[in-house]
Amino acid sequence: MKVIAAIDEMTRFSQKLRCDGRTIAFVPTMGFLHEGHLALMTEGKNKADHLVVSIFVNPAQFGPSEDLSTYPRALDQDLEKCRDIGATAVFTPSADDMYPNGHETYVVLEKLPFHLCGLSRPVFFKGVATVVTKLFNIVRPHAALFGEKDFQQLAVIRRLVEDLCFDIEIVGVPIVREPDGLAMSSRNKYLTPKQRPHALLLHRSLTAAQKMVATGESDAGKIVALAREVLTSCADIRLDYVSICDPASLDEIAVVEGAALMAIAVWLGKTRLIDNQMLVPVP
Ligand code: AMP
């Protein structure tokens, strides 16, 4: 497995694979890899001849008061996991190379960021769209895999690939959860033993909402109210949003009759947690 830090070397490496007629699947990550990342990689290996993983904690997607400096890092263990899974290459660029002095071009979407996480994290999707565009141009994959856990991010990537005419297949991978239901996340490491059980309330509130829908409730306001009640049963949880929205536009919906996404973001102490689930009405 090649570990490549230099941008031009990564591009040459991919270009060579392409010239040899090989296909490339790409999994962009911020590292501190867990089973969720590994599911993307496994799917990537099924999709193409070669798997390229990037590990880059992207400063452009963190706001000034967010956790860039404390974001968990474990490069050696991450490389071991990539090797075990059979990645062909891991791209580990530096922030200085990705954003050298004079860098001033960003990719900004007009509508999708003004929903859900984008409302409380105003620079987040500008940073994500920019870094993913740059990574696509460097790695030149045929397919790229993203987790449905970050549902809005996946929607943003799908939009930008279509709008900017990237010839890349975007594959969404279902959320990987701990056995007790907590969605896996690198940020789960921040949770104290006391907070860890409270984090289960995200999944529990989604499950309660789905049960309500399955028994015939279609009033989104009532379903959101129930989920908020489940979440705020813990005094340490501070809600960012609980939303039922159209999975394509992310616009809020009032009546659950067709496809509807329920998405949640909360603060548990200093840790921001997100989760989501499609709500399936009774046929
Ligand atoms: P991150 O390193 O957190 O930026 O995540 C890198 C990729 O892994 C993104 O596409 C995430 O959506 C995906 N991912 C993170 N956690 C999970 C999970 N629990 N299940 C599925 N995909 C995930």
mmCIF file of C-alpha atoms and ligand atoms in Angstrom:
data_model
loop_
_atom_site.group_PDB
_atom_site.id
_atom_site.type_symbol
_atom_site.label_atom_id
_atom_site.label_comp_id
_atom_site.label_asym_id
_atom_site.label_seq_id
_atom_site.Cartn_x
_atom_site.Cartn_y
_atom_site.Cartn_z
ATOM 1 C CA MET A 1 0.000 0.000 0.000
ATOM 2 C CA LYS A 2 1.362 3.396 -1.006
ATOM 3 C CA VAL A 3 1.145 6.287 1.454
ATOM 4 C CA ILE A 4 1.266 9.484 -0.556
ATOM 5 C CA ALA A 5 1.476 12.972 0.911
ATOM 6 C CA ALA A 6 2.344 15.046 -2.171
ATOM 7 C CA ILE A 7 -0.504 16.237 -4.387
ATOM 8 C CA ASP A 8 1.360 15.819 -7.679
ATOM 9 C CA GLU A 9 2.476 12.296 -6.724
ATOM 10 C CA MET A 10 -1.124 11.314 -5.928
ATOM 11 C CA THR A 11 -2.307 12.617 -9.285
ATOM 12 C CA ARG A 12 0.487 10.817 -11.154
ATOM 13 C CA PHE A 13 -0.304 7.595 -9.286
ATOM 14 C CA SER A 14 -4.008 7.771 -10.198
ATOM 15 C CA GLN A 15 -3.231 8.802 -13.738
ATOM 16 C CA LYS A 16 -1.034 5.719 -14.181
ATOM 17 C CA LEU A 17 -3.808 3.429 -12.891
ATOM 18 C CA ARG A 18 -6.242 5.060 -15.316
ATOM 19 C CA CYS A 19 -3.825 4.729 -18.241
ATOM 20 C CA ASP A 20 -3.494 1.027 -17.406
ATOM 21 C CA GLY A 21 -7.276 0.748 -17.727
ATOM 22 C CA ARG A 22 -7.898 0.322 -14.000
ATOM 23 C CA THR A 23 -10.832 1.819 -12.104
ATOM 24 C CA ILE A 24 -10.492 3.750 -8.843
ATOM 25 C CA ALA A 25 -12.906 3.978 -5.906
ATOM 26 C CA PHE A 26 -12.248 6.806 -3.481
ATOM 27 C CA VAL A 27 -13.164 7.197 0.197
ATOM 28 C CA PRO A 28 -12.412 10.656 1.643
ATOM 29 C CA THR A 29 -12.091 10.690 5.452
ATOM 30 C CA MET A 30 -10.768 12.797 8.296
ATOM 31 C CA GLY A 31 -9.174 9.718 9.854
ATOM 32 C CA PHE A 32 -9.582 8.139 13.308
ATOM 33 C CA LEU A 33 -11.137 5.324 11.330
ATOM 34 C CA HIS A 34 -13.956 3.153 12.649
ATOM 35 C CA GLU A 35 -16.313 0.483 11.272
ATOM 36 C CA GLY A 36 -18.357 3.142 9.462
ATOM 37 C CA HIS A 37 -15.327 4.204 7.422
ATOM 38 C CA LEU A 38 -14.419 0.552 6.857
ATOM 39 C CA ALA A 39 -17.896 -0.139 5.414
ATOM 40 C CA LEU A 40 -17.278 2.601 2.835
ATOM 41 C CA MET A 41 -13.895 1.097 2.005
ATOM 42 C CA THR A 42 -15.298 -2.427 1.653
ATOM 43 C CA GLU A 43 -17.993 -1.120 -0.675
ATOM 44 C CA GLY A 44 -15.312 0.796 -2.581
ATOM 45 C CA LYS A 45 -13.293 -2.355 -3.089
ATOM 46 C CA ASN A 46 -16.375 -4.013 -4.584
ATOM 47 C CA LYS A 47 -16.916 -1.063 -6.914
ATOM 48 C CA ALA A 48 -13.509 -0.717 -8.559
ATOM 49 C CA ASP A 49 -10.118 -2.338 -9.184
ATOM 50 C CA HIS A 50 -8.340 -0.032 -6.731
ATOM 51 C CA LEU A 51 -9.290 1.701 -3.493
ATOM 52 C CA VAL A 52 -7.796 5.074 -2.597
ATOM 53 C CA VAL A 53 -8.510 6.511 0.866
ATOM 54 C CA SER A 54 -7.696 10.057 1.905
ATOM 55 C CA ILE A 55 -7.015 11.092 5.476
ATOM 56 C CA PHE A 56 -7.165 14.843 5.873
ATOM 57 C CA VAL A 57 -8.610 16.904 8.712
ATOM 58 C CA ASN A 58 -9.865 19.749 6.564
ATOM 59 C CA PRO A 59 -9.422 23.114 8.337
ATOM 60 C CA ALA A 60 -11.777 24.846 5.893
ATOM 61 C CA GLN A 61 -14.824 23.022 7.242
ATOM 62 C CA PHE A 62 -14.306 23.970 10.899
ATOM 63 C CA GLY A 63 -15.656 27.221 12.323
ATOM 64 C CA PRO A 64 -13.403 29.309 14.599
ATOM 65 C CA SER A 65 -14.964 27.924 17.795
ATOM 66 C CA GLU A 66 -15.101 24.297 16.598
ATOM 67 C CA ASP A 67 -12.888 21.305 17.386
ATOM 68 C CA LEU A 68 -10.183 21.462 14.666
ATOM 69 C CA SER A 69 -7.291 21.412 17.154
ATOM 70 C CA THR A 70 -8.721 18.582 19.273
ATOM 71 C CA TYR A 71 -10.147 16.429 16.456
ATOM 72 C CA PRO A 72 -8.949 12.867 17.215
ATOM 73 C CA ARG A 73 -6.022 11.637 15.156
ATOM 74 C CA ALA A 74 -4.407 8.165 14.951
ATOM 75 C CA LEU A 75 -2.541 7.973 11.664
ATOM 76 C CA ASP A 76 -0.534 4.809 12.362
ATOM 77 C CA GLN A 77 -3.599 2.792 13.371
ATOM 78 C CA ASP A 78 -5.540 4.255 10.429
ATOM 79 C CA LEU A 79 -2.863 3.166 7.957
ATOM 80 C CA GLU A 80 -2.915 -0.315 9.483
ATOM 81 C CA LYS A 81 -6.684 -0.513 8.965
ATOM 82 C CA CYS A 82 -6.375 0.661 5.358
ATOM 83 C CA ARG A 83 -3.645 -1.912 4.746
ATOM 84 C CA ASP A 84 -5.762 -4.696 6.298
ATOM 85 C CA ILE A 85 -8.714 -3.856 4.114
ATOM 86 C CA GLY A 86 -6.560 -3.849 0.984
ATOM 87 C CA ALA A 87 -6.407 -0.178 -0.009
ATOM 88 C CA THR A 88 -4.025 0.495 -2.884
ATOM 89 C CA ALA A 89 -3.077 3.957 -1.651
ATOM 90 C CA VAL A 90 -3.731 6.364 1.195
ATOM 91 C CA PHE A 91 -3.470 10.069 0.437
ATOM 92 C CA THR A 92 -2.386 12.172 3.433
ATOM 93 C CA PRO A 93 -1.890 15.752 2.224
ATOM 94 C CA SER A 94 -0.870 18.587 4.525
ATOM 95 C CA ALA A 95 -3.105 21.592 5.159
ATOM 96 C CA ASP A 96 -0.366 23.851 3.763
ATOM 97 C CA ASP A 97 -0.333 21.935 0.490
ATOM 98 C CA MET A 98 -4.122 21.874 0.200
ATOM 99 C CA TYR A 99 -4.486 25.557 1.133
ATOM 100 C CA PRO A 100 -1.197 27.268 0.263
ATOM 101 C CA ASN A 101 -0.713 31.001 0.698
ATOM 102 C CA GLY A 102 -2.806 32.758 -1.896
ATOM 103 C CA HIS A 103 -5.517 30.088 -2.074
ATOM 104 C CA GLU A 104 -8.786 31.941 -2.627
ATOM 105 C CA THR A 105 -11.128 29.710 -4.623
ATOM 106 C CA TYR A 106 -14.038 28.042 -2.809
ATOM 107 C CA VAL A 107 -17.029 25.993 -3.925
ATOM 108 C CA VAL A 108 -20.305 27.322 -2.543
ATOM 109 C CA LEU A 109 -23.790 25.878 -3.020
ATOM 110 C CA GLU A 110 -26.697 28.281 -3.046
ATOM 111 C CA LYS A 111 -29.498 26.375 -1.303
ATOM 112 C CA LEU A 112 -28.641 23.017 0.267
ATOM 113 C CA PRO A 113 -26.362 24.483 2.971
ATOM 114 C CA PHE A 114 -29.199 26.643 4.313
ATOM 115 C CA HIS A 115 -30.794 23.687 6.055
ATOM 116 C CA LEU A 116 -30.031 21.341 8.974
ATOM 117 C CA CYS A 117 -26.309 21.404 9.951
ATOM 118 C CA GLY A 118 -25.535 24.340 7.655
ATOM 119 C CA LEU A 119 -27.585 26.686 9.833
ATOM 120 C CA SER A 120 -25.423 26.249 12.921
ATOM 121 C CA ARG A 121 -22.196 25.514 11.001
ATOM 122 C CA PRO A 122 -22.093 28.304 8.415
ATOM 123 C CA VAL A 123 -18.669 27.504 6.912
ATOM 124 C CA PHE A 124 -19.022 23.731 7.012
ATOM 125 C CA PHE A 125 -20.423 22.966 3.558
ATOM 126 C CA LYS A 126 -18.254 25.567 1.844
ATOM 127 C CA GLY A 127 -15.276 23.737 3.344
ATOM 128 C CA VAL A 128 -16.614 20.287 2.466
ATOM 129 C CA ALA A 129 -17.569 21.191 -1.121
ATOM 130 C CA THR A 130 -14.184 22.834 -1.675
ATOM 131 C CA VAL A 131 -12.066 20.021 -0.269
ATOM 132 C CA VAL A 132 -14.055 17.298 -2.022
ATOM 133 C CA THR A 133 -13.750 19.158 -5.342
ATOM 134 C CA LYS A 134 -9.997 19.457 -4.849
ATOM 135 C CA LEU A 135 -9.687 15.802 -3.793
ATOM 136 C CA PHE A 136 -11.708 14.673 -6.827
ATOM 137 C CA ASN A 137 -9.377 16.648 -9.110
ATOM 138 C CA ILE A 138 -6.293 15.186 -7.428
ATOM 139 C CA VAL A 139 -7.424 11.543 -7.057
ATOM 140 C CA ARG A 140 -9.557 11.396 -10.240
ATOM 141 C CA PRO A 141 -11.716 8.491 -9.082
ATOM 142 C CA HIS A 142 -14.400 6.678 -11.066
ATOM 143 C CA ALA A 143 -16.554 6.267 -7.950
ATOM 144 C CA ALA A 144 -16.562 7.937 -4.527
ATOM 145 C CA LEU A 145 -18.265 6.654 -1.403
ATOM 146 C CA PHE A 146 -19.902 8.703 1.335
ATOM 147 C CA GLY A 147 -21.837 7.721 4.453
ATOM 148 C CA GLU A 148 -25.552 8.356 4.859
ATOM 149 C CA LYS A 149 -24.784 9.321 8.433
ATOM 150 C CA ASP A 150 -23.790 12.712 7.039
ATOM 151 C CA PHE A 151 -26.924 12.838 4.917
ATOM 152 C CA GLN A 152 -26.736 16.540 4.088
ATOM 153 C CA GLN A 153 -23.083 16.174 3.092
ATOM 154 C CA LEU A 154 -24.036 13.348 0.714
ATOM 155 C CA ALA A 155 -26.787 15.537 -0.781
ATOM 156 C CA VAL A 156 -24.293 18.396 -1.232
ATOM 157 C CA ILE A 157 -21.769 16.106 -2.952
ATOM 158 C CA ARG A 158 -24.395 14.629 -5.273
ATOM 159 C CA ARG A 159 -25.456 18.169 -6.230
ATOM 160 C CA LEU A 160 -21.939 19.449 -6.839
ATOM 161 C CA VAL A 161 -20.970 16.408 -8.924
ATOM 162 C CA GLU A 162 -23.990 17.003 -11.131
ATOM 163 C CA ASP A 163 -23.602 20.805 -11.269
ATOM 164 C CA LEU A 164 -19.858 20.760 -11.964
ATOM 165 C CA CYS A 165 -20.100 17.810 -14.419
ATOM 166 C CA PHE A 166 -17.749 15.479 -12.569
ATOM 167 C CA ASP A 167 -17.737 12.062 -14.229
ATOM 168 C CA ILE A 168 -17.788 10.270 -10.866
ATOM 169 C CA GLU A 169 -20.367 7.838 -9.505
ATOM 170 C CA ILE A 170 -21.395 8.875 -5.990
ATOM 171 C CA VAL A 171 -22.339 5.947 -3.768
ATOM 172 C CA GLY A 172 -24.172 6.402 -0.458
ATOM 173 C CA VAL A 173 -23.483 3.815 2.250
ATOM 174 C CA PRO A 174 -25.973 3.109 5.094
ATOM 175 C CA ILE A 175 -25.157 4.216 8.651
ATOM 176 C CA VAL A 176 -23.034 1.771 10.639
ATOM 177 C CA ARG A 177 -24.059 1.648 14.295
ATOM 178 C CA GLU A 178 -22.662 0.322 17.557
ATOM 179 C CA PRO A 179 -24.535 -2.798 18.753
ATOM 180 C CA ASP A 180 -26.665 -0.575 21.033
ATOM 181 C CA GLY A 181 -27.709 1.707 18.154
ATOM 182 C CA LEU A 182 -25.346 4.685 18.508
ATOM 183 C CA ALA A 183 -24.202 5.807 15.046
ATOM 184 C CA MET A 184 -20.435 5.371 14.810
ATOM 185 C CA SER A 185 -18.491 8.614 14.686
ATOM 186 C CA SER A 186 -14.924 9.699 15.343
ATOM 187 C CA ARG A 187 -16.395 12.278 17.737
ATOM 188 C CA ASN A 188 -17.891 9.530 19.953
ATOM 189 C CA LYS A 189 -14.403 9.418 21.480
ATOM 190 C CA TYR A 190 -15.189 12.744 23.179
ATOM 191 C CA LEU A 191 -18.079 11.200 25.167
ATOM 192 C CA THR A 192 -17.446 10.582 28.852
ATOM 193 C CA PRO A 193 -18.641 7.277 30.383
ATOM 194 C CA LYS A 194 -21.490 9.262 31.965
ATOM 195 C CA GLN A 195 -22.526 10.804 28.646
ATOM 196 C CA ARG A 196 -22.262 7.622 26.561
ATOM 197 C CA PRO A 197 -25.678 6.165 27.604
ATOM 198 C CA HIS A 198 -27.364 9.541 26.933
ATOM 199 C CA ALA A 199 -26.024 9.472 23.358
ATOM 200 C CA LEU A 200 -28.369 6.525 22.718
ATOM 201 C CA LEU A 201 -31.314 8.905 22.877
ATOM 202 C CA LEU A 202 -30.673 10.028 19.288
ATOM 203 C CA HIS A 203 -31.309 6.580 17.880
ATOM 204 C CA ARG A 204 -34.120 6.014 20.375
ATOM 205 C CA SER A 205 -35.915 9.184 19.290
ATOM 206 C CA LEU A 206 -35.624 8.183 15.620
ATOM 207 C CA THR A 207 -36.972 4.724 16.401
ATOM 208 C CA ALA A 208 -39.869 6.225 18.379
ATOM 209 C CA ALA A 209 -40.641 8.540 15.446
ATOM 210 C CA GLN A 210 -40.629 5.650 12.985
ATOM 211 C CA LYS A 211 -42.978 3.669 15.265
ATOM 212 C CA MET A 212 -45.355 6.620 15.337
ATOM 213 C CA VAL A 213 -45.306 6.828 11.531
ATOM 214 C CA ALA A 214 -45.789 3.065 11.216
ATOM 215 C CA THR A 215 -48.940 3.303 13.327
ATOM 216 C CA GLY A 216 -50.443 5.882 10.984
ATOM 217 C CA GLU A 217 -49.320 9.296 12.298
ATOM 218 C CA SER A 218 -48.460 11.657 9.444
ATOM 219 C CA ASP A 219 -48.362 15.059 11.188
ATOM 220 C CA ALA A 220 -44.662 15.975 11.108
ATOM 221 C CA GLY A 221 -45.148 18.488 13.945
ATOM 222 C CA LYS A 222 -46.411 15.756 16.287
ATOM 223 C CA ILE A 223 -43.628 13.360 15.296
ATOM 224 C CA VAL A 224 -40.952 16.023 15.830
ATOM 225 C CA ALA A 225 -42.532 16.887 19.214
ATOM 226 C CA LEU A 226 -42.247 13.267 20.338
ATOM 227 C CA ALA A 227 -38.604 13.045 19.240
ATOM 228 C CA ARG A 228 -37.792 16.321 21.027
ATOM 229 C CA GLU A 229 -39.457 14.946 24.168
ATOM 230 C CA VAL A 230 -37.333 11.768 24.055
ATOM 231 C CA LEU A 231 -34.135 13.796 23.542
ATOM 232 C CA THR A 232 -34.816 16.428 26.187
ATOM 233 C CA SER A 233 -35.625 13.751 28.780
ATOM 234 C CA CYS A 234 -31.869 14.084 29.366
ATOM 235 C CA ALA A 235 -31.012 17.465 30.896
ATOM 236 C CA ASP A 236 -27.485 17.332 29.431
ATOM 237 C CA ILE A 237 -28.763 17.306 25.840
ATOM 238 C CA ARG A 238 -29.092 20.629 24.022
ATOM 239 C CA LEU A 239 -30.999 20.435 20.745
ATOM 240 C CA ASP A 240 -29.589 21.940 17.596
ATOM 241 C CA TYR A 241 -32.372 20.698 15.312
ATOM 242 C CA VAL A 242 -34.940 17.963 14.892
ATOM 243 C CA SER A 243 -36.254 18.061 11.345
ATOM 244 C CA ILE A 244 -38.481 16.077 9.035
ATOM 245 C CA CYS A 245 -37.579 17.048 5.525
ATOM 246 C CA ASP A 246 -37.609 16.131 1.880
ATOM 247 C CA PRO A 247 -34.507 13.931 1.338
ATOM 248 C CA ALA A 248 -33.620 15.696 -1.940
ATOM 249 C CA SER A 249 -34.231 19.391 -1.211
ATOM 250 C CA LEU A 250 -33.969 19.098 2.608
ATOM 251 C CA ASP A 251 -36.961 21.475 2.817
ATOM 252 C CA GLU A 252 -39.098 20.836 5.909
ATOM 253 C CA ILE A 253 -42.282 18.884 5.269
ATOM 254 C CA ALA A 254 -45.527 19.091 7.244
ATOM 255 C CA VAL A 255 -47.114 15.763 6.320
ATOM 256 C CA VAL A 256 -45.297 12.437 6.121
ATOM 257 C CA GLU A 257 -46.850 10.652 3.171
ATOM 258 C CA GLY A 258 -43.960 9.712 0.885
ATOM 259 C CA ALA A 259 -40.201 9.691 1.366
ATOM 260 C CA ALA A 260 -39.265 11.734 4.423
ATOM 261 C CA LEU A 261 -35.979 12.084 6.234
ATOM 262 C CA MET A 262 -35.854 12.652 9.959
ATOM 263 C CA ALA A 263 -32.567 14.295 10.929
ATOM 264 C CA ILE A 264 -31.280 15.257 14.358
ATOM 265 C CA ALA A 265 -28.348 17.208 15.742
ATOM 266 C CA VAL A 266 -27.710 17.728 19.438
ATOM 267 C CA TRP A 267 -25.002 18.854 21.779
ATOM 268 C CA LEU A 268 -24.115 16.475 24.575
ATOM 269 C CA GLY A 269 -21.733 18.511 26.695
ATOM 270 C CA LYS A 270 -19.149 19.784 24.210
ATOM 271 C CA THR A 271 -19.801 17.006 21.691
ATOM 272 C CA ARG A 272 -22.045 17.576 18.700
ATOM 273 C CA LEU A 273 -23.809 14.395 17.565
ATOM 274 C CA ILE A 274 -25.944 13.821 14.464
ATOM 275 C CA ASP A 275 -28.144 10.979 13.298
ATOM 276 C CA ASN A 276 -30.927 10.415 10.801
ATOM 277 C CA GLN A 277 -33.390 7.885 9.467
ATOM 278 C CA MET A 278 -35.826 7.655 6.578
ATOM 279 C CA LEU A 279 -39.404 7.535 7.875
ATOM 280 C CA VAL A 280 -41.488 4.898 6.154
ATOM 281 C CA PRO A 281 -45.275 5.467 6.313
ATOM 282 C CA VAL A 282 -47.799 2.626 6.427
ATOM 283 C CA PRO A 283 -48.527 1.492 2.839
HETATM 284 P P1 AMP B 1 -15.377 11.626 8.497
HETATM 285 O O1 AMP B 1 -14.036 10.998 8.694
HETATM 286 O O2 AMP B 1 -16.172 11.751 9.748
HETATM 287 O O3 AMP B 1 -15.310 12.910 7.689
HETATM 288 O O4 AMP B 1 -16.208 10.614 7.606
HETATM 289 C C1 AMP B 1 -15.727 10.138 6.380
HETATM 290 C C2 AMP B 1 -16.819 9.395 5.680
HETATM 291 O O5 AMP B 1 -17.270 8.312 6.493
HETATM 292 C C3 AMP B 1 -18.053 10.276 5.392
HETATM 293 O O6 AMP B 1 -18.556 9.951 4.110
HETATM 294 C C4 AMP B 1 -18.998 9.854 6.478
HETATM 295 O O7 AMP B 1 -20.358 10.027 6.145
HETATM 296 C C5 AMP B 1 -18.673 8.380 6.618
HETATM 297 N N1 AMP B 1 -19.112 7.861 7.920
HETATM 298 C C6 AMP B 1 -18.783 8.350 9.138
HETATM 299 N N2 AMP B 1 -19.421 7.664 10.107
HETATM 300 C C7 AMP B 1 -20.175 6.734 9.480
HETATM 301 C C8 AMP B 1 -21.076 5.713 9.926
HETATM 302 N N3 AMP B 1 -21.336 5.505 11.219
HETATM 303 N N4 AMP B 1 -21.676 4.942 9.002
HETATM 304 C C9 AMP B 1 -21.449 5.138 7.678
HETATM 305 N N5 AMP B 1 -20.599 6.073 7.195
HETATM 306 C C10 AMP B 1 -19.987 6.858 8.079
#
